[in-house]
Amino acid sequence: MDLNLRNITHRYDEVEVLRDINLDIKQGQIVCIIGPSGCGKSTLLRMIGGLERPASGEVLQLGDPPADCLNPLTYIFQDFALLPWRTVEGNISLVLENHPLDAAAREEIIADVLARTKLSDFRKAYPRQLSGGMKQRVAIARALSVRPAVLLMDEPLSALDSQTRELLMDDLVDLWEKENYTAAYVTHNLAEAVRLGHKIVVLSRRPGEIRDIVEIAMPLSDRTSENLELEAIQKRLWNLMRDEARAADMELVDER
Amino acid sequence: MDLNLRNITHRYDEVEVLRDINLDIKQGQIVCIIGPSGCGKSTLLRMIGGLERPASGEVLQLGDPPADCLNPLTYIFQDFALLPWRTVEGNISLVLENHPLDAAAREEIIADVLARTKLSDFRKAYPRQLSGGMKQRVAIARALSVRPAVLLMDEPLSALDSQTRELLMDDLVDLWEKENYTAAYVTHNLAEAVRLGHKIVVLSRRPGEIRDIVEIAMPLSDRTSENLELEAIQKRLWNLMRDEARAADMELVDER
Amino acid sequence: MSDKSVEDTLTGKPVPFRGGGFLPRPKKIVAPIVFIGLIAFWEWGCRTGFISPLILPAPSEAFEAFMNLVNTGLLWQHLAASLQRLLIGWFSGTMLGIIVGTLIGLFSIARSGLQPLVSAIFPIPKIALLPLFIIWFGIGEGSKVATILFGTFFPTVIATYGGIDNVDRGLIRMGQSFGLTRMSIIRKVILPGALPAILSGTRISAAIAIILLVAAEMIAAEYGIGAYILIAGSLMATDQLITGVAILSCLGLIFAWIIGRAEKYFLKWRA
Amino acid sequence: MSDKSVEDTLTGKPVPFRGGGFLPRPKKIVAPIVFIGLIAFWEWGCRTGFISPLILPAPSEAFEAFMNLVNTGLLWQHLAASLQRLLIGWFSGTMLGIIVGTLIGLFSIARSGLQPLVSAIFPIPKIALLPLFIIWFGIGEGSKVATILFGTFFPTVIATYGGIDNVDRGLIRMGQSFGLTRMSIIRKVILPGALPAILSGTRISAAIAIILLVAAEMIAAEYGIGAYILIAGSLMATDQLITGVAILSCLGLIFAWIIGRAEKYFLKWRA
Amino acid sequence: AAADKITVGALRFTSHAPSFVAFEKGYFTDEGLEVEFKFFQAAQPMAVAIASGDVDFGITAISGGLINLAEKGAIKVIGGALQEEPGIDGQIILVSKAAYDEGITSPEKLKGRSFGITQAGSSFHYMASKIAEKEGFSTADMKLVPLQKVGAVIGALKSGQVDSWTIVPHIAKALLKGGAVMQIGMVADYIPDYQVTTVFTSTEIAETKPDLAKRFLKAFSRGADDFNAALVDKSEGEEGATAMVALIHKYVYADQPIEKAGPSIRNGAMRVNKDAALNLTNIQDQLDWFKAEGLVKEDITIETLVNSNFVETF
Ligand SMILES: Nc1ncnc2c1ncn2[C@@H]1O[C@H](COP(=O)(O)OP(=O)(O)OP(=O)(O)O)[C@@H](O)[C@H]1O
Ligand SMILES: Nc1ncnc2c1ncn2[C@@H]1O[C@H](COP(=O)(O)OP(=O)(O)OP(=O)(O)O)[C@@H](O)[C@H]1O
Ligand SMILES: [Mg+2]
Ligand SMILES: [Mg+2]
């Protein structure tokens, strides 16, 4: 299943946040979306997942999701969005309870995703007992449990400390190697973008327009940390964005 | 003025967090302290600044701070620690009000540090109006205003998004080039450590012991992003720490 | 620049919308309509006898009673008497409460000794103590003011030390790290940090003060809104009763508005 | 491994300590000492005549009055009558409050229409309305329960919709993004998320219920702790008055303890 | 036929004894009435309870609240009960010791002094006005202090916070014994035929079930006769009086031993009108006074308040 964004424009009240975005997300591809703060990345991702309606333009779904897919467009959030009153297993079962699955099938799915994310030992733990990295792994397990056609990730690593970030990035790469998932990945972090993205979409400051789309052909498995080609791309991206990042940083938050 | 840590050991109730730390921080040097989560980095930094007393061992001050120094050991905190009810200028004047300075002298210091951190335009803004990066710049300006002998920084960039982090890291390097400040810099981020540290102290998991001290002779100004030597050091550090970081991440927070 | 690789011939179906909702937004217009509608219905009910005068007087009768109060000038006498008691009692209760709350918030001894005492005395119904208050403070203004003072003191204490407990310890450590004196930290960090909680405490204590006005004016009060309500109640003059209650409601709204202004002013640094 | 470059001959002065403090820790032992000391002083004051019996009866007298209650078996009669009123009134007030609060929390129409009504009626002192309550609900258990119900309903409504407003919108969006039905989101996300606020609302409403007990039992109550206090007050039997007040205090503590247990149980997922 | 069930509101005062006597001696049963007593702390809620239909018959003083409820068509006075009568111990005018020592030794000196009442429009308020009127000064010359409850007035009088008060004899005599208050006069000297309490019922009963009211009044009067004979006229001798006290003690001061309660009960005995006759003249005077004080509406007539079909009036 591919996704296709056509002429998406959006405004909140008087503020235009996105302008004429055209983009497609091909099956098996990770599309990274980068841009300065407040340029509308999260808004765009909400539109892709059907959580918000663009003022104009549309998001189309090309082809059908696989038959066993329970929730084609599935999010992984920056702040994990786990229910604190449910255990790890309860948080996963939450998203299965609305589907016509019998208890055994549900149990099987839960055991499977926990094993894939190496969380089996933490089944009965509450979110408060887990480190940030573990919480995000639970959120990933939850997302996998509904067999998504496309994963929508909004800065999934940016609430983590950088060592954990490194560990989880490796996990995401391994997972892609195994499952070839499709994803739209929003991030501020250029290193993450060049590490994970098959296609990197650079947005301008608000109102977000597409400034550039960089495709990286190198297979994910080859993208090790000492890699001059990636470094060069990262540097190019940074040069493209630095001034806008600085300007976005210097903006005063509007007085209300 | 140098600092010298001797045989520092600390425990909270039954938990030993630091074990036999010996370290010295030489004038004009940036010492980066890295280690997995919960290994006692922040605790160590609090001891260096006199905010906490080690269970055993001591922190010594060798030589006297410069005469014009108002607060020899000055912190920059991860969460900025700005008073939300004071403007940018009020937050800086807060730390000067306890010193015998006349209004003109105070005003001069404030104007000077705001200029150095390019904040002059934001003098009257409240913290809530500022982006994270700007808030941390205000905290840096505040720290500079008391002419510290040693800056103590506890993950000063980790609450920022990675683009802003990049910008502020450049600022810190520029500042060091100009003023050659002395600093103890705690971080999780190996890239930051190899970018800023003259000396990198690697702590083990809790109880934190010194596992390695890496000195990097290369001048800060030469440490650009495409630098294979630094990459190699960073990779070495990561290999040294990966397993411990993973173990720290997998730890269940104790039930109370 | 845009992505031109999509063939325009290939068409898919739009992604289904599933967001939105869960953000109830009050429509400003509805509230007045509800109020006016309710009062009109009530008036209609009374006129047609659907609501017997025994159960509830018509709003028009209550309004008449109110105009009576205005015309005889008694309104001002009642209001002046009540406001004086309210302001003195509430102001001194709040001040004492802030002082004691600050002590509990800052010092281990005060916390150990006073906090359990406050928790034990706070929930005692003040009406139950009225007979003692009469003995302790006489039947003059003393016991009326004392009732209100007593009622507002405890919630203020609790709000104040709660506010101090919630001041970000990081800010205090920051103050210490810059070598601020203890006094400076209290004045410049802790008290401003506790101010939002203290102000929302005054909101509660103002409501309590108004509620206690009726109890306070049970004691030998000739004038006062509370006394007016009590007389109306004992005469079963329900129109006057409703008028008195409405006046108290308005007093409450006015107090809340004033505190809201004070919050806007003192907490303008907040989002 | 350690840093050996420091010459041991060079000695500096230790960094001055400037942290600590601002964490008042109540010493568990102090509270009972304060209580016992206070009561001992009070007893001593009464015995020596330093505190006249008119001002305050000795604790021993109050205790005697209490033993009287126990021995005559009246205590249980009073307690049973009061507890029944409290539980019925508080339970139904809380249930209704949760329902209405949830409506206001979820639906724009309910919010627009009911919220201002709630804000307007909430601050009305319930004692002022007693005469109307008698007419509306009679002099039997009805009006007593209604007083308590009325008093506990409003704070629960406010706590409930406040709690719902504060449920992390991110969690709701998460539910929607996984295609949960509206009902599932309400049941599994919103209500559990509002539960802490609702429980702390019941804490407040329990305190209010106890306070209103005295007012409720002003209406033709023969038995009940509130009635006991009122009779004691009208007879100026201060020993009985103090006893009654102490019983109410204990009731308050017991309620608070029960709610604390409930919080521990239902909110065990919290830190 | 099965007995009619009625609820009678009562206070635990000696003045309510006729009902208790009628109940204990089976006079109500004789009339085919099955009576249930409902006890109140104060007279005021009793009137409201009749209006709300919780109680069918009550005995209490005329108060502003009662008149206003009558005006709303809820209740009617149908008979008389307690009455002041010169020569029989009635309500007593008291002053605090402190005031007495300052020279307030007779009611005429009450001008400019404070006077305790429970609420505006209560019988205390009426008595104060009448005393003032007779002594030639106006009510406004006295400072009336509303204290809500009888207990509060007692406390205030004892501690000298109010100067004066009037109260029924059993309470007054107990207070006088304590020495903290002094007697300066009798209410009967100021309002000689004061109809202190009346029998009243809901308008509904008075108009649709007059028979019920008649039967109640008949039983009540028989109780009153026994009570008057035993404790007011003392025509039954000590034995009869003791028996009567024992009977009343079941309801009044039940929590005290009979040795303590007995004298209080005897002290409280005032005449209850024979056949519940109603002193309409005095009721009219009371009504006029309430109007004059602005406590009730001007257009209320005696017919609104009283249904005189049941008993003899004078
Ligand atoms: N519900 C809303 N109502 C009004 N304005 C909004 C709303 N949501 C977002 N905005 C505004 O729209 C702009 C884009 O927001 P968005 O969160 O999409 O940016 P972003 O690129 O994700 O930023 P960040 O990098 O900080 O996550 C911002 O200026 C924001 O203030
Ligand atoms: N005041 C305290 N009382 C008890 N335990 C504490 C206290 N402060 C810290 N600790 C514990 O001591 C250990 C070290 O804490 P510290 O904050 O120094 O770690 P850190 O290395 O800074 O971790 P992080 O990387 O998460 O910032 C942790 O396990 C922490 O739970
Ligand atoms: Mg975003
Ligand atoms: Mg730390």
PDB file of N, CA, C and O in Angstrom, chain E residues 84-110:
ATOM      1  N   GLU E  84     -51.527  33.037  79.198  1.00  0.00           N
ATOM      2  CA  GLU E  84     -51.091  33.729  80.413  1.00  0.00           C
ATOM      3  C   GLU E  84     -52.326  34.014  81.262  1.00  0.00           C
ATOM      4  O   GLU E  84     -53.403  34.328  80.732  1.00  0.00           O
ATOM      5  N   GLU E  85     -52.197  33.921  82.579  1.00  0.00           N
ATOM      6  CA  GLU E  85     -53.326  34.171  83.457  1.00  0.00           C
ATOM      7  C   GLU E  85     -52.765  34.748  84.734  1.00  0.00           C
ATOM      8  O   GLU E  85     -51.923  34.117  85.369  1.00  0.00           O
ATOM      9  N   PRO E  86     -53.144  35.956  85.048  1.00  0.00           N
ATOM     10  CA  PRO E  86     -52.614  36.533  86.286  1.00  0.00           C
ATOM     11  C   PRO E  86     -52.893  35.605  87.459  1.00  0.00           C
ATOM     12  O   PRO E  86     -53.950  34.992  87.522  1.00  0.00           O
ATOM     13  N   GLY E  87     -51.933  35.439  88.305  1.00  0.00           N
ATOM     14  CA  GLY E  87     -52.122  34.581  89.477  1.00  0.00           C
ATOM     15  C   GLY E  87     -51.510  33.220  89.294  1.00  0.00           C
ATOM     16  O   GLY E  87     -51.172  32.547  90.254  1.00  0.00           O
ATOM     17  N   ILE E  88     -51.347  32.831  88.061  1.00  0.00           N
ATOM     18  CA  ILE E  88     -50.673  31.556  87.835  1.00  0.00           C
ATOM     19  C   ILE E  88     -49.312  31.869  87.264  1.00  0.00           C
ATOM     20  O   ILE E  88     -49.184  32.761  86.413  1.00  0.00           O
ATOM     21  N   ASP E  89     -48.292  31.121  87.751  1.00  0.00           N
ATOM     22  CA  ASP E  89     -46.942  31.403  87.278  1.00  0.00           C
ATOM     23  C   ASP E  89     -46.884  31.365  85.769  1.00  0.00           C
ATOM     24  O   ASP E  89     -47.158  30.325  85.159  1.00  0.00           O
ATOM     25  N   GLY E  90     -46.564  32.514  85.178  1.00  0.00           N
ATOM     26  CA  GLY E  90     -46.435  32.567  83.729  1.00  0.00           C
ATOM     27  C   GLY E  90     -45.007  32.917  83.352  1.00  0.00           C
ATOM     28  O   GLY E  90     -44.076  32.674  84.139  1.00  0.00           O
ATOM     29  N   GLN E  91     -44.866  33.494  82.161  1.00  0.00           N
ATOM     30  CA  GLN E  91     -43.516  33.813  81.702  1.00  0.00           C
ATOM     31  C   GLN E  91     -42.944  34.947  82.542  1.00  0.00           C
ATOM     32  O   GLN E  91     -43.649  35.861  82.968  1.00  0.00           O
ATOM     33  N   ILE E  92     -41.644  34.878  82.742  1.00  0.00           N
ATOM     34  CA  ILE E  92     -40.977  35.772  83.687  1.00  0.00           C
ATOM     35  C   ILE E  92     -40.021  36.689  82.940  1.00  0.00           C
ATOM     36  O   ILE E  92     -39.364  36.257  81.980  1.00  0.00           O
ATOM     37  N   ILE E  93     -39.967  37.941  83.360  1.00  0.00           N
ATOM     38  CA  ILE E  93     -39.015  38.885  82.775  1.00  0.00           C
ATOM     39  C   ILE E  93     -37.733  38.819  83.599  1.00  0.00           C
ATOM     40  O   ILE E  93     -37.758  39.019  84.826  1.00  0.00           O
ATOM     41  N   LEU E  94     -36.625  38.535  82.920  1.00  0.00           N
ATOM     42  CA  LEU E  94     -35.353  38.342  83.611  1.00  0.00           C
ATOM     43  C   LEU E  94     -34.352  39.411  83.197  1.00  0.00           C
ATOM     44  O   LEU E  94     -34.402  39.913  82.075  1.00  0.00           O
ATOM     45  N   VAL E  95     -33.425  39.725  84.111  1.00  0.00           N
ATOM     46  CA  VAL E  95     -32.258  40.520  83.703  1.00  0.00           C
ATOM     47  C   VAL E  95     -31.020  39.824  84.231  1.00  0.00           C
ATOM     48  O   VAL E  95     -31.089  39.007  85.162  1.00  0.00           O
ATOM     49  N   SER E  96     -29.901  40.140  83.606  1.00  0.00           N
ATOM     50  CA  SER E  96     -28.650  39.543  84.086  1.00  0.00           C
ATOM     51  C   SER E  96     -28.269  40.195  85.403  1.00  0.00           C
ATOM     52  O   SER E  96     -28.702  41.295  85.722  1.00  0.00           O
ATOM     53  N   LYS E  97     -27.440  39.479  86.159  1.00  0.00           N
ATOM     54  CA  LYS E  97     -27.000  39.982  87.458  1.00  0.00           C
ATOM     55  C   LYS E  97     -26.318  41.334  87.295  1.00  0.00           C
ATOM     56  O   LYS E  97     -26.578  42.280  88.051  1.00  0.00           O
ATOM     57  N   ALA E  98     -25.494  41.426  86.271  1.00  0.00           N
ATOM     58  CA  ALA E  98     -24.743  42.662  86.056  1.00  0.00           C
ATOM     59  C   ALA E  98     -25.707  43.835  85.832  1.00  0.00           C
ATOM     60  O   ALA E  98     -25.547  44.907  86.426  1.00  0.00           O
ATOM     61  N   ALA E  99     -26.713  43.591  85.002  1.00  0.00           N
ATOM     62  CA  ALA E  99     -27.672  44.666  84.723  1.00  0.00           C
ATOM     63  C   ALA E  99     -28.452  45.014  85.979  1.00  0.00           C
ATOM     64  O   ALA E  99     -28.710  46.184  86.268  1.00  0.00           O
ATOM     65  N   TYR E 100     -28.809  43.985  86.744  1.00  0.00           N
ATOM     66  CA  TYR E 100     -29.547  44.218  87.978  1.00  0.00           C
ATOM     67  C   TYR E 100     -28.743  45.096  88.911  1.00  0.00           C
ATOM     68  O   TYR E 100     -29.254  46.053  89.507  1.00  0.00           O
ATOM     69  N   ASP E 101     -27.444  44.758  88.999  1.00  0.00           N
ATOM     70  CA  ASP E 101     -26.578  45.548  89.876  1.00  0.00           C
ATOM     71  C   ASP E 101     -26.437  46.985  89.390  1.00  0.00           C
ATOM     72  O   ASP E 101     -26.148  47.889  90.152  1.00  0.00           O
ATOM     73  N   GLU E 102     -26.636  47.177  88.101  1.00  0.00           N
ATOM     74  CA  GLU E 102     -26.578  48.541  87.576  1.00  0.00           C
ATOM     75  C   GLU E 102     -27.900  49.275  87.779  1.00  0.00           C
ATOM     76  O   GLU E 102     -28.062  50.398  87.315  1.00  0.00           O
ATOM     77  N   GLY E 103     -28.850  48.574  88.368  1.00  0.00           N
ATOM     78  CA  GLY E 103     -30.083  49.267  88.712  1.00  0.00           C
ATOM     79  C   GLY E 103     -31.274  48.929  87.843  1.00  0.00           C
ATOM     80  O   GLY E 103     -32.306  49.591  87.899  1.00  0.00           O
ATOM     81  N   ILE E 104     -31.175  47.936  87.025  1.00  0.00           N
ATOM     82  CA  ILE E 104     -32.336  47.554  86.215  1.00  0.00           C
ATOM     83  C   ILE E 104     -33.180  46.600  87.059  1.00  0.00           C
ATOM     84  O   ILE E 104     -33.058  45.389  86.970  1.00  0.00           O
ATOM     85  N   THR E 105     -33.983  47.151  87.870  1.00  0.00           N
ATOM     86  CA  THR E 105     -34.724  46.321  88.810  1.00  0.00           C
ATOM     87  C   THR E 105     -36.193  46.216  88.464  1.00  0.00           C
ATOM     88  O   THR E 105     -36.937  45.473  89.103  1.00  0.00           O
ATOM     89  N   SER E 106     -36.636  46.971  87.463  1.00  0.00           N
ATOM     90  CA  SER E 106     -38.023  46.819  87.027  1.00  0.00           C
ATOM     91  C   SER E 106     -38.080  47.056  85.528  1.00  0.00           C
ATOM     92  O   SER E 106     -37.199  47.699  84.960  1.00  0.00           O
ATOM     93  N   PRO E 107     -39.140  46.528  84.892  1.00  0.00           N
ATOM     94  CA  PRO E 107     -39.218  46.594  83.423  1.00  0.00           C
ATOM     95  C   PRO E 107     -39.150  48.008  82.873  1.00  0.00           C
ATOM     96  O   PRO E 107     -38.662  48.206  81.769  1.00  0.00           O
ATOM     97  N   GLU E 108     -39.587  48.993  83.623  1.00  0.00           N
ATOM     98  CA  GLU E 108     -39.597  50.347  83.063  1.00  0.00           C
ATOM     99  C   GLU E 108     -38.175  50.856  82.782  1.00  0.00           C
ATOM    100  O   GLU E 108     -37.976  51.735  81.966  1.00  0.00           O
ATOM    101  N   LYS E 109     -37.211  50.246  83.483  1.00  0.00           N
ATOM    102  CA  LYS E 109     -35.827  50.710  83.302  1.00  0.00           C
ATOM    103  C   LYS E 109     -35.149  50.039  82.102  1.00  0.00           C
ATOM    104  O   LYS E 109     -33.966  50.227  81.857  1.00  0.00           O
ATOM    105  N   LEU E 110     -35.919  49.207  81.372  1.00  0.00           N
ATOM    106  CA  LEU E 110     -35.312  48.487  80.254  1.00  0.00           C
ATOM    107  C   LEU E 110     -35.017  49.388  79.064  1.00  0.00           C
ATOM    108  O   LEU E 110     -34.362  48.985  78.127  1.00  0.00           O
TER     109      LEU E 110
END
